[in-house]
Short mmCIF file of C-alpha atoms in Angstrom, two decimals:
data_model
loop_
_atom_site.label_atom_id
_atom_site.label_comp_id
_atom_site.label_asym_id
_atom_site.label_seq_id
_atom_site.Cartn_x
_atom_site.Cartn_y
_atom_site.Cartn_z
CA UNK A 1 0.00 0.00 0.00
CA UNK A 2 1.58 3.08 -1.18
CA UNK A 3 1.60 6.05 1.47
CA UNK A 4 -0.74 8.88 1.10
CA UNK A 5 0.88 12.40 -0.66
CA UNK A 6 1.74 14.99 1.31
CA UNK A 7 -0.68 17.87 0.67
CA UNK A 8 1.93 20.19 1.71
CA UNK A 9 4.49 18.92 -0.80
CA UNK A 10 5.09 19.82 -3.67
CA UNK A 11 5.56 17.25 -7.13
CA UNK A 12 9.29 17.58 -8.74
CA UNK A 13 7.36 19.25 -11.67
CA UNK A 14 5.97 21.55 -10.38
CA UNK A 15 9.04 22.99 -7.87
CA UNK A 16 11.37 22.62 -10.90
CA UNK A 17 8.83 24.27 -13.01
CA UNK A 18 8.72 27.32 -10.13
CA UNK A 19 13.00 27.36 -9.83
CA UNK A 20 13.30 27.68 -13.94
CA UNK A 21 13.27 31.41 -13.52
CA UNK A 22 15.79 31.75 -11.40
CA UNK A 23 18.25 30.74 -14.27
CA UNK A 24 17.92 33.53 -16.59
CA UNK A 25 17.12 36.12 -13.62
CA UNK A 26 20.55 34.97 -12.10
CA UNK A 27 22.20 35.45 -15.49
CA UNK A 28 21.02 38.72 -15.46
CA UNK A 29 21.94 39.73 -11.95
CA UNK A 30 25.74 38.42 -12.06
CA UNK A 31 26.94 41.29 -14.59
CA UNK A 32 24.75 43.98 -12.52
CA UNK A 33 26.74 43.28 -9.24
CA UNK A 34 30.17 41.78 -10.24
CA UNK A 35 31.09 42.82 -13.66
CA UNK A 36 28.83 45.94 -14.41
CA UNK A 37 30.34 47.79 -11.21
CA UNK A 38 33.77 47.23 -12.82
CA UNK A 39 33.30 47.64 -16.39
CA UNK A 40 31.82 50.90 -16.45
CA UNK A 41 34.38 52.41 -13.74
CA UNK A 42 37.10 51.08 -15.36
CA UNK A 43 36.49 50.10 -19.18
CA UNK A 44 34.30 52.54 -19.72
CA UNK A 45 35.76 55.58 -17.90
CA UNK A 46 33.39 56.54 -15.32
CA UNK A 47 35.13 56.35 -12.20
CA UNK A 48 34.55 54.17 -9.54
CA UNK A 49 32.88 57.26 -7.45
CA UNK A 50 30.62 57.93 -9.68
CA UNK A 51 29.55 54.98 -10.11
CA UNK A 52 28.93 53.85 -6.37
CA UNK A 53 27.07 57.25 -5.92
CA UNK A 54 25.07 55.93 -8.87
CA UNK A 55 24.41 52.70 -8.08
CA UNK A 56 23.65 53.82 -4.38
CA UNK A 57 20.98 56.50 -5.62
CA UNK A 58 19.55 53.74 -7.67
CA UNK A 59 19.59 51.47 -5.50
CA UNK A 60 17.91 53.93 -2.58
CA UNK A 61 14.87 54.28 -5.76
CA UNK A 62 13.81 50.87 -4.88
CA UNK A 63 13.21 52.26 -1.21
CA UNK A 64 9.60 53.62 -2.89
CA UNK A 65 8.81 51.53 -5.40
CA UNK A 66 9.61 48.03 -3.82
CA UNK A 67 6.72 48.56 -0.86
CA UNK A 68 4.61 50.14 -3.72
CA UNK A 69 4.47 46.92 -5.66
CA UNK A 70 4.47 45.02 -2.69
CA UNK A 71 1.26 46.43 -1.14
CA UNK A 72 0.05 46.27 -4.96
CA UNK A 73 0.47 43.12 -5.52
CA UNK A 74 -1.13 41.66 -2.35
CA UNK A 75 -4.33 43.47 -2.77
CA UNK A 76 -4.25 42.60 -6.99
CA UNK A 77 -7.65 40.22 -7.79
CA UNK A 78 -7.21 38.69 -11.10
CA UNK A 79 -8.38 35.71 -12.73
CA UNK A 80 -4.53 34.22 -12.85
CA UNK A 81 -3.86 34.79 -9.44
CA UNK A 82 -2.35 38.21 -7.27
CA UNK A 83 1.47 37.54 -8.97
CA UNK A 84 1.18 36.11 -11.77
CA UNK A 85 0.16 39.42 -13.58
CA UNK A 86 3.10 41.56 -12.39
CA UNK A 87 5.61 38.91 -13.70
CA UNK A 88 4.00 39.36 -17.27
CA UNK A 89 4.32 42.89 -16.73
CA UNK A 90 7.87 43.54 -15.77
CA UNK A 91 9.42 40.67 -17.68
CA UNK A 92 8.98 42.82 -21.37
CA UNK A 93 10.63 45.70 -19.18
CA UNK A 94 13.29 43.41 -17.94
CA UNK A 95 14.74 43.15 -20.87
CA UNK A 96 14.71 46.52 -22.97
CA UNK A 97 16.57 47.66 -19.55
CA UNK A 98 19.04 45.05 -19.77
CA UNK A 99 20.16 45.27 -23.37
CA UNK A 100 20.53 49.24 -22.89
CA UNK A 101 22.52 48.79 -19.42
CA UNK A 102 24.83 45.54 -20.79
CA UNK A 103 24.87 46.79 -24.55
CA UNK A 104 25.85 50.70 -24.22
CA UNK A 105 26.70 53.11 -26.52
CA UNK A 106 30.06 55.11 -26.84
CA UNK A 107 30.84 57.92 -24.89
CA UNK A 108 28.07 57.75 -21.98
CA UNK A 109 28.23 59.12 -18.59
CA UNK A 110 26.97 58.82 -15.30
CA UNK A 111 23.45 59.70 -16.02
CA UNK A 112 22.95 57.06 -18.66
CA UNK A 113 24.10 54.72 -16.08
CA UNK A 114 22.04 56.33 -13.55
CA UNK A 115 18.76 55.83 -15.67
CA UNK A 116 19.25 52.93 -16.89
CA UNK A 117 19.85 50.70 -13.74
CA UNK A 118 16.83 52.47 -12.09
CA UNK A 119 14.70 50.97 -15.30
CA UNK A 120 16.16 48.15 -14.35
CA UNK A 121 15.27 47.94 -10.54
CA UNK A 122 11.62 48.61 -11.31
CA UNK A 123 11.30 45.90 -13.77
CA UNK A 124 13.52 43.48 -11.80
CA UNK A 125 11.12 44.56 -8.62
CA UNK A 126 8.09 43.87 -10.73
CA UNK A 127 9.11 40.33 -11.24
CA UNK A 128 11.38 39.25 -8.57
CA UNK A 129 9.29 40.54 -5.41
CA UNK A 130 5.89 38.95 -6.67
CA UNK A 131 7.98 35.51 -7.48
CA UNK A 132 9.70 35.25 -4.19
CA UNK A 133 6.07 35.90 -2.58
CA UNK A 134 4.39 33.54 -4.50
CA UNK A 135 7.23 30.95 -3.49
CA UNK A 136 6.36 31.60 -0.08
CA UNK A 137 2.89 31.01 -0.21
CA UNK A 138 2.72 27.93 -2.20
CA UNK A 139 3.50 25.68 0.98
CA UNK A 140 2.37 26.17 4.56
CA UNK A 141 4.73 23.93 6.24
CA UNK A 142 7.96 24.76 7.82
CA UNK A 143 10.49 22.25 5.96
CA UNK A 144 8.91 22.13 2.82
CA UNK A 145 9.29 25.88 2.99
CA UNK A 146 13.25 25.49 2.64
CA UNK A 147 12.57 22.86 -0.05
CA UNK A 148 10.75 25.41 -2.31
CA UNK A 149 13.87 28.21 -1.62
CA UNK A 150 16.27 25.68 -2.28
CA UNK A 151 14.94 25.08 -5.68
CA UNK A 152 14.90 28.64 -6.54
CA UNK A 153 18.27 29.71 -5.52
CA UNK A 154 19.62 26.11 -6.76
CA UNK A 155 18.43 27.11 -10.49
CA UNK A 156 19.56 30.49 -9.44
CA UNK A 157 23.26 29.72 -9.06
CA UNK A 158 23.05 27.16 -11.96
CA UNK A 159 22.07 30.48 -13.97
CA UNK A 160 25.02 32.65 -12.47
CA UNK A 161 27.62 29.36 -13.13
CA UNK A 162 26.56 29.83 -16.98
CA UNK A 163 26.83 33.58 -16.86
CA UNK A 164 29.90 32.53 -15.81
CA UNK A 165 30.84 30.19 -18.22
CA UNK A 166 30.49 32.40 -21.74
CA UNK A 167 33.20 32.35 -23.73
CA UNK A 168 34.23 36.48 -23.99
CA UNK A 169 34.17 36.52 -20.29
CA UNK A 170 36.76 33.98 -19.86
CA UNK A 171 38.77 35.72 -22.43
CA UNK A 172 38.66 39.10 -20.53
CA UNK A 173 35.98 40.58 -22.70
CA UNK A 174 32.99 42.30 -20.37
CA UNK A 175 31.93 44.21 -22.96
CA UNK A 176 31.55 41.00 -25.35
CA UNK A 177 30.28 38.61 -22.41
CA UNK A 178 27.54 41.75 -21.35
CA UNK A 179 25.85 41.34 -24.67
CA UNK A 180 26.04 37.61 -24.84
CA UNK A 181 24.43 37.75 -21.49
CA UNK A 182 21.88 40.18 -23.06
CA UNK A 183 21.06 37.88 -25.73
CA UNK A 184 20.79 35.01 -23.58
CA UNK A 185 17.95 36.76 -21.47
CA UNK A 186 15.92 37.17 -24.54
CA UNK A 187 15.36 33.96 -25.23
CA UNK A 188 15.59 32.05 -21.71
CA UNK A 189 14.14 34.73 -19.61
CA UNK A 190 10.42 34.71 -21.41
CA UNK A 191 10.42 31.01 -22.10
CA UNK A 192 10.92 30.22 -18.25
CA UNK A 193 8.71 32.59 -17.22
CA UNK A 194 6.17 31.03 -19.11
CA UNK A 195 6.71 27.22 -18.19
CA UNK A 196 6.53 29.04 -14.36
CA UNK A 197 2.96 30.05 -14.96
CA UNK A 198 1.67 27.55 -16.94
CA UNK A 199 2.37 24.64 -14.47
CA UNK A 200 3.00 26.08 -11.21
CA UNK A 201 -0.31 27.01 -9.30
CA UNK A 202 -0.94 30.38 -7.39
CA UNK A 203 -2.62 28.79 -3.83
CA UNK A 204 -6.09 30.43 -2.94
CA UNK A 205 -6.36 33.17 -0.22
CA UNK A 206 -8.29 32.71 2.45
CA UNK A 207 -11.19 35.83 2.94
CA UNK A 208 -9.05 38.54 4.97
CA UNK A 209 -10.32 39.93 8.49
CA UNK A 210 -11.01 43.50 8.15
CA UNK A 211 -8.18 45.37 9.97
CA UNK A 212 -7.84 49.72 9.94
CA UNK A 213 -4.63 50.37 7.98
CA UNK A 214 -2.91 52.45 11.02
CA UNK A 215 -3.56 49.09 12.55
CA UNK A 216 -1.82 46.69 10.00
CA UNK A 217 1.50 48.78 9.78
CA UNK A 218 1.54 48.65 13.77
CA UNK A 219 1.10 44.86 13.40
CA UNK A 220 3.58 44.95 11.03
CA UNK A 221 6.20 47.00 12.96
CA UNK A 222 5.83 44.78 15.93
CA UNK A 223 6.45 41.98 14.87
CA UNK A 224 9.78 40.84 16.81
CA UNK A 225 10.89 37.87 14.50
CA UNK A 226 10.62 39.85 11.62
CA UNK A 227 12.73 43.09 12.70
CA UNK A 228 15.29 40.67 14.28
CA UNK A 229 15.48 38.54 10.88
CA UNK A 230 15.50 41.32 8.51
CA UNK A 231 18.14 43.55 10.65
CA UNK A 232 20.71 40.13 10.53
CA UNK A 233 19.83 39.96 6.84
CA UNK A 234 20.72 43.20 6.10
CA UNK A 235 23.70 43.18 8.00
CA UNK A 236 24.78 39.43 6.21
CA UNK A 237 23.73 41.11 2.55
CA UNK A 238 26.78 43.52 3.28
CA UNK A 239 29.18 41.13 4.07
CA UNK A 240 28.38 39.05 1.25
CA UNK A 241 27.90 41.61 -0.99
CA UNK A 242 31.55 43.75 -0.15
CA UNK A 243 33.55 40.19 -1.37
CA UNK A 244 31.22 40.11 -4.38
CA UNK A 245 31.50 43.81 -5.40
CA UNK A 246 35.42 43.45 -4.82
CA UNK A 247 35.98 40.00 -6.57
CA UNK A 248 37.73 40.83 -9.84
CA UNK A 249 39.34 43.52 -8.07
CA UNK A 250 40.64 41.19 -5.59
CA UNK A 251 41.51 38.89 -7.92
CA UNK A 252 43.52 40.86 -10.85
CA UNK A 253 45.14 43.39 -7.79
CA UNK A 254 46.61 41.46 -4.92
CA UNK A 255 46.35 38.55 -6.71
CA UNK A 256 48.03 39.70 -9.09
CA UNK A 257 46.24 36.74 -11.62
CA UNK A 258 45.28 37.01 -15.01
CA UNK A 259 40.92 38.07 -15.26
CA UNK A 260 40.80 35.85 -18.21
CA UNK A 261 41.98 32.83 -16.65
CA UNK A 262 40.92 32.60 -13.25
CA UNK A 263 38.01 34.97 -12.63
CA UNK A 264 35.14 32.82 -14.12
CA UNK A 265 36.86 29.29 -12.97
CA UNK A 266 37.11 31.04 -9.40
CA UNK A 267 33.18 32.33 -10.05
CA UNK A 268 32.54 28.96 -11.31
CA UNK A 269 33.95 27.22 -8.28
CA UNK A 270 32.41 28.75 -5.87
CA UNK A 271 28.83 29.05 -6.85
CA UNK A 272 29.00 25.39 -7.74
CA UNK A 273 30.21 24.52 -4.37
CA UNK A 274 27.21 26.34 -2.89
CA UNK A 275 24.72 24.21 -5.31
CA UNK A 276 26.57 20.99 -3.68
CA UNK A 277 25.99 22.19 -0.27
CA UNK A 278 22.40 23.38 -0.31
CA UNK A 279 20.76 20.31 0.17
CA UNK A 280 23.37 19.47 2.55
CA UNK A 281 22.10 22.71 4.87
CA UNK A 282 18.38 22.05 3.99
CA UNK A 283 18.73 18.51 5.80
CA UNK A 284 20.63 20.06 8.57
CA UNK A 285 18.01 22.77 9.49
CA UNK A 286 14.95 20.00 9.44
CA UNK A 287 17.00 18.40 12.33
CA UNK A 288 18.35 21.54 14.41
CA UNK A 289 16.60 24.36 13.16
CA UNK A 290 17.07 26.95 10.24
CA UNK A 291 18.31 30.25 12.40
CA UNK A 292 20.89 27.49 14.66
CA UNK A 293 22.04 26.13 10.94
CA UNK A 294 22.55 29.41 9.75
CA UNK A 295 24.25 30.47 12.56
CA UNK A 296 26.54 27.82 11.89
CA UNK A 297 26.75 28.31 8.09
CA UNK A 298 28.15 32.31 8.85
CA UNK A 299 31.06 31.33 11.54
CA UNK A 300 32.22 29.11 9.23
CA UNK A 301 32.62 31.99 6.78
CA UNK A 302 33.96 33.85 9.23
CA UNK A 303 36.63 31.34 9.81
CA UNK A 304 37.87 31.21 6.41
CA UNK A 305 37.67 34.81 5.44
CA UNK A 306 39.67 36.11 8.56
CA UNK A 307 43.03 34.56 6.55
CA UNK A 308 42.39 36.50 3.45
CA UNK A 309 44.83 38.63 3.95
CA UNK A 310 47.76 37.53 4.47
CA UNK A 311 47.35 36.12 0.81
CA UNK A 312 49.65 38.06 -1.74
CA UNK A 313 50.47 37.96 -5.39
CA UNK A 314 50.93 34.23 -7.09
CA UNK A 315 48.56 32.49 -3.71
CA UNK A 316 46.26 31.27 -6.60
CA UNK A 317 45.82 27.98 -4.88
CA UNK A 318 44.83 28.92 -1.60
CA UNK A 319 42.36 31.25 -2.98
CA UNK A 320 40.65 28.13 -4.54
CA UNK A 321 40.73 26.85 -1.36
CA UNK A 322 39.09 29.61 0.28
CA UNK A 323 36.77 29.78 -2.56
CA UNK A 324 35.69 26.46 -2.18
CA UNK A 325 34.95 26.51 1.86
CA UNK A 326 33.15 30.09 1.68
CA UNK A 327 31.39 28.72 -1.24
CA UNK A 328 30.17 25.98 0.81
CA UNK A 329 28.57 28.34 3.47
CA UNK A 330 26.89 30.22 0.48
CA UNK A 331 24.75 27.75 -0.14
CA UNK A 332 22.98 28.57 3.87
CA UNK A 333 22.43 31.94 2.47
CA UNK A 334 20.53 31.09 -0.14
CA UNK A 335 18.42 28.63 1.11
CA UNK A 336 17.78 29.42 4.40
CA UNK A 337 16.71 33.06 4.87
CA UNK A 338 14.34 32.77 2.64
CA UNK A 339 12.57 30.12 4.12
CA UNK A 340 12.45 32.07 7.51
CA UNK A 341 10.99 34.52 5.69
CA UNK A 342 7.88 32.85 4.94
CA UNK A 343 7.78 31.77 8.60
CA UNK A 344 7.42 35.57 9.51
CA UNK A 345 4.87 36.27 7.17
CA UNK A 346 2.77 33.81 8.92
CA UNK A 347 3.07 35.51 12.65
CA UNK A 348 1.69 38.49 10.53
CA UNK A 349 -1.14 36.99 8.49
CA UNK A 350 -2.22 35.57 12.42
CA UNK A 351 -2.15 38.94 13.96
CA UNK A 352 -3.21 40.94 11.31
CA UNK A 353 -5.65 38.38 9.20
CA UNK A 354 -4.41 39.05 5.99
CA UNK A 355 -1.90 37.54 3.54
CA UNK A 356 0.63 40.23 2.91
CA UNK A 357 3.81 38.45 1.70
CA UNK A 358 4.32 40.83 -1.02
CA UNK A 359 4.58 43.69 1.31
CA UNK A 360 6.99 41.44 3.43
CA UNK A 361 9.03 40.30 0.64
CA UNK A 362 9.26 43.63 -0.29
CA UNK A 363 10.78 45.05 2.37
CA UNK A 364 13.39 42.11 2.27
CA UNK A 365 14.17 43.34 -1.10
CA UNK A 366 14.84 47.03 0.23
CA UNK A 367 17.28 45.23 2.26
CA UNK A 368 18.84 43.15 -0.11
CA UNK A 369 19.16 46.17 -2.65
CA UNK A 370 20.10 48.67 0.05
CA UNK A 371 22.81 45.71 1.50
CA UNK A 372 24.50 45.83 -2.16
CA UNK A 373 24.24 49.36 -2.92
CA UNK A 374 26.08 50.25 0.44
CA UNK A 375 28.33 47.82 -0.49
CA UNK A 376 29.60 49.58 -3.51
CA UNK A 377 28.56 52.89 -2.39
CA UNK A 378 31.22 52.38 0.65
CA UNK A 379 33.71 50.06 -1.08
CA UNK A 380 34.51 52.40 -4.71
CA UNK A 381 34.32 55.94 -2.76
CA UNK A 382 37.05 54.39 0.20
CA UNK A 383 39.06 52.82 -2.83
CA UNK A 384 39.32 55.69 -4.54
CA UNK A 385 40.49 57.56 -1.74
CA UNK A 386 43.03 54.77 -0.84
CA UNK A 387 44.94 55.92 -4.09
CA UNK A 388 43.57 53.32 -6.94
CA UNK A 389 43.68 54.64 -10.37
CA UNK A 390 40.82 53.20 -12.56
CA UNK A 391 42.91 54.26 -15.74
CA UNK A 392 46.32 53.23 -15.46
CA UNK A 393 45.44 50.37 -13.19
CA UNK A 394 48.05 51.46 -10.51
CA UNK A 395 47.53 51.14 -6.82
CA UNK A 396 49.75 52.04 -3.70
CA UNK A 397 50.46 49.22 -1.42
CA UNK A 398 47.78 51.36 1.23
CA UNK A 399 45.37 50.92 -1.61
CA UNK A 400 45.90 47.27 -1.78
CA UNK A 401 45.72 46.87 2.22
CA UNK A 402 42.29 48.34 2.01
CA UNK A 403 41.62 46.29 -0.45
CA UNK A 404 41.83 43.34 1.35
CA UNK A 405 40.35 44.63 4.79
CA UNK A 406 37.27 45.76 2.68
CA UNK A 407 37.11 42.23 0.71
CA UNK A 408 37.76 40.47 4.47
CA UNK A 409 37.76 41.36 7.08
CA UNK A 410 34.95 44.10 7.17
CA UNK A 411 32.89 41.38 5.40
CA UNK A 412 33.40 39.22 8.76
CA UNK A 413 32.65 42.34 11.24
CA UNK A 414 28.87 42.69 9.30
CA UNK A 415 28.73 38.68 9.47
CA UNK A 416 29.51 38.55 13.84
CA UNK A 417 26.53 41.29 14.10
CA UNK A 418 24.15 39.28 12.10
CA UNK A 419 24.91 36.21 14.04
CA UNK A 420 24.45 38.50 17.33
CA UNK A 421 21.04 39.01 15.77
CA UNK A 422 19.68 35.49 15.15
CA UNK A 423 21.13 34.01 17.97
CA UNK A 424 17.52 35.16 19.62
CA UNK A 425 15.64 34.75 16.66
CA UNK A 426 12.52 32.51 18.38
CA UNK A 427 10.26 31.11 15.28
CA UNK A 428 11.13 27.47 16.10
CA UNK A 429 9.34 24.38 13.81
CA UNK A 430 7.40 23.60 16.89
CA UNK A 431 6.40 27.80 16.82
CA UNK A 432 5.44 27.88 13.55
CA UNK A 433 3.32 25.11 13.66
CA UNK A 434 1.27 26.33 16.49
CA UNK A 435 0.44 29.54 13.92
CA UNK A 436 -0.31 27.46 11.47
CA UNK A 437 -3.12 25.83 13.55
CA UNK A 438 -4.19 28.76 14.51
CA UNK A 439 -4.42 30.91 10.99
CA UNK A 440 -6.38 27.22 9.74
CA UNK A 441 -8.49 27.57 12.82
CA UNK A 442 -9.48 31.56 11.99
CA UNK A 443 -9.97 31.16 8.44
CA UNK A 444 -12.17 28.42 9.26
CA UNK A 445 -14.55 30.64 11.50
CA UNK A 446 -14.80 33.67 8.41
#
């Protein structure tokens, strides 16, 4: 006698057919927060202050518009579903941003840069925040909850490790391996997008308990797990986001290594390792819990990256190595957060009796935006003052120091304050299944 499904899980198909966007949405991301940063300071001559003050004011844009399409989207009614309709609408966007931000013309400045990566963050908001929410709602159970992340971010890095992989970028092209990516997203991007809504199902909401706005925000704002998880997520987006921002940089300066032969192995590496690990971590939370796991995951990054630098020109092969371990611990922070994301929404949607994880998730992507854009907006400014020359390439061994403190050992500071965080982070498996009874019980009396 075969045992009965799981109502809570969900078929291979149908998760598979819900990660397939995260491919071509990865491919596009990779250039914007590795590569972009560094091609247009450097190969394209517009400093590397201008553009983290770009990138910064862009990125503080998304501090309107992402809680705009949030609250949007949860309140939508349509006959496909509340997300479904902004990922038809932003993915058209998506792309006319991305071929004029990868494909440029000659001669631009700062504000073409400037315009053109805000078109970007509103279409990329239109399409990311509503998928991540609709990820979140498609399960009401804890583990099966990490399950559904994993197979996002897993299709996710599979998408950044062929971004990786294209041919010009290897052979220290950006400007060639920018508009392969380009071309890439215009086929993959609308084709997964479409398999995503065709077979992946948009879960009924329950009616909503009528609640006076002034009310819901308090709700919101009080909730305890949710300013103690987004505050540690904030604080971890910097520290992973100051290594990613600095990579090449790293890499081609202290180093001292060729771009065109290690960069996108190194890249490759890494993000491969984290694919390897993330079932790995997924297992581990269902038996100790995801904050305790995650916990774990971020001391281990903290023990690699605190020997950083003492590395020097020529230590190619211990920066594998280093890749390899941090990219093991990557594959936490994908998974992980995510899934106690979801958690939080459901504390709200008991206190406040509605289902508002766009308005959730988009708050978490203020943070992750803001963690980037402070990343570059701190890292290029202090660089440039530390004596780096994006023309001639030249650096003063000061400049090379900071370098490695910013790539490092900074990274691990923001990393010991998110762990401070989530060390008291209290939605436990047990916990969240108690508010799960309870929500069932409410929307059972409406």
């Amino acid at each position: 006698m075969k045992p009965a499904k799981d109502p809570a899980r969900l078929p291979a198909r149908e998760l598979l057919a819900y990660g397939l966007p995260g491919l071509p949405l990865a491919a596009l991301q990779l250039p914007l927060f590795i590569f972009l940063p560094a091609y247009y300071a450097e190969g394209l001559g517009v400093g590397f202050a201008a553009v983290g003050a770009v990138l910064l004011a862009a990125r503080l844009f998304d501090v309107v518009t992402d809680p705009l399409v949030g609250l949007l989207s949860d309140r939508l009614n349509s006959r496909i579903g509340r997300r479904k309709p902004w990922i038809l609408l932003g993915t058209p966007v998506l792309l006319v941003a991305s071929w004029a931000l990868f494909v440029p013309p000659e001669g631009i400045a700062w504000p073409y840069l400037l315009i053109w990566t805000m078109a970007i963050y509103l279409a990329g908001t239109f399409v990311l925040l509503p998928y991540q929410a609709w990820g979140a709602e498609l399960s009401p159970d804890y583990h099966e909850r990490s399950r559904i992340s994993a197979a996002r971010e897993v299709c996710v890095v599979i998408g950044t490790l062929a971004a990786v992989g294209i041919p010009p970028l290897i052979a220290g092209d950006p400007g060639g391996s920018l508009e392969l990516i380009a071309w890439g997203l215009t086929f993959a991007l609308p084709a997964a997008v479409a398999i995503a809504l065709w077979r992946v199902r948009e879960p009924a909401q329950p009616a909503r308990l009528a609640q006076p706005r002034v009310q819901t925000w308090r709700i919101l704002l009080s909730n305890g797990p949710f300013r103690r998880l987004i505050a540690a997520y904030l604080l971890n987006g910097i520290a992973n986001g100051l290594p990613a921002t600095l990579f090449i940089l790293f890499v081609t300066r202290v180093l001292e290594l060729p771009q065109e032969v290690w960069v996108g192995p190194l890249l490759a590496i890494y993000f491969l390792c984290g694919i390897l690990a993330a079932p790995v971590w997924v297992r581990l939370s269902a038996r100790y819990g995801k904050h305790r796991v995650w916990i774990g995951a971020m001391i281990w990054a903290c023990c690699i990256f605190v020997w950083v630098p003492l590395l020097g020109p020529g230590d190619a092969w211990w920066f594998l190595a280093i890749c390899i371990l941090t990219g093991i611990s990557l594959g936490a922070d994908l998974v992980l957060p995510a899934s106690m994301q979801a958690d939080v929404v459901d504390l709200d949607t008991l206190r406040s009796g509605r289902r508002r994880a766009g308005l959730y998730f988009a708050l978490w992507g203020m943070a992750t935006k803001l963690a980037l854009a402070l990343a570059v907006g701190i890292a290029f400014p202090i660089l440039g003052l530390a004596g780096f020359d994006e023309q001639s390439g030249a650096s003063s061994p000061f400049g090379l120091l900071v370098l490695a403190l910013l790539y490092s050992i900074v990274p691990v500071a923001f990393k010991l304050a998110a762990i401070w965080l989530t060390a008291g982070y209290p939605l436990t498996a047990a916990k969240q299944k108690q508010i799960r009874v309870l929500i069932e019980k409410r929307a059972a009396r409406v």
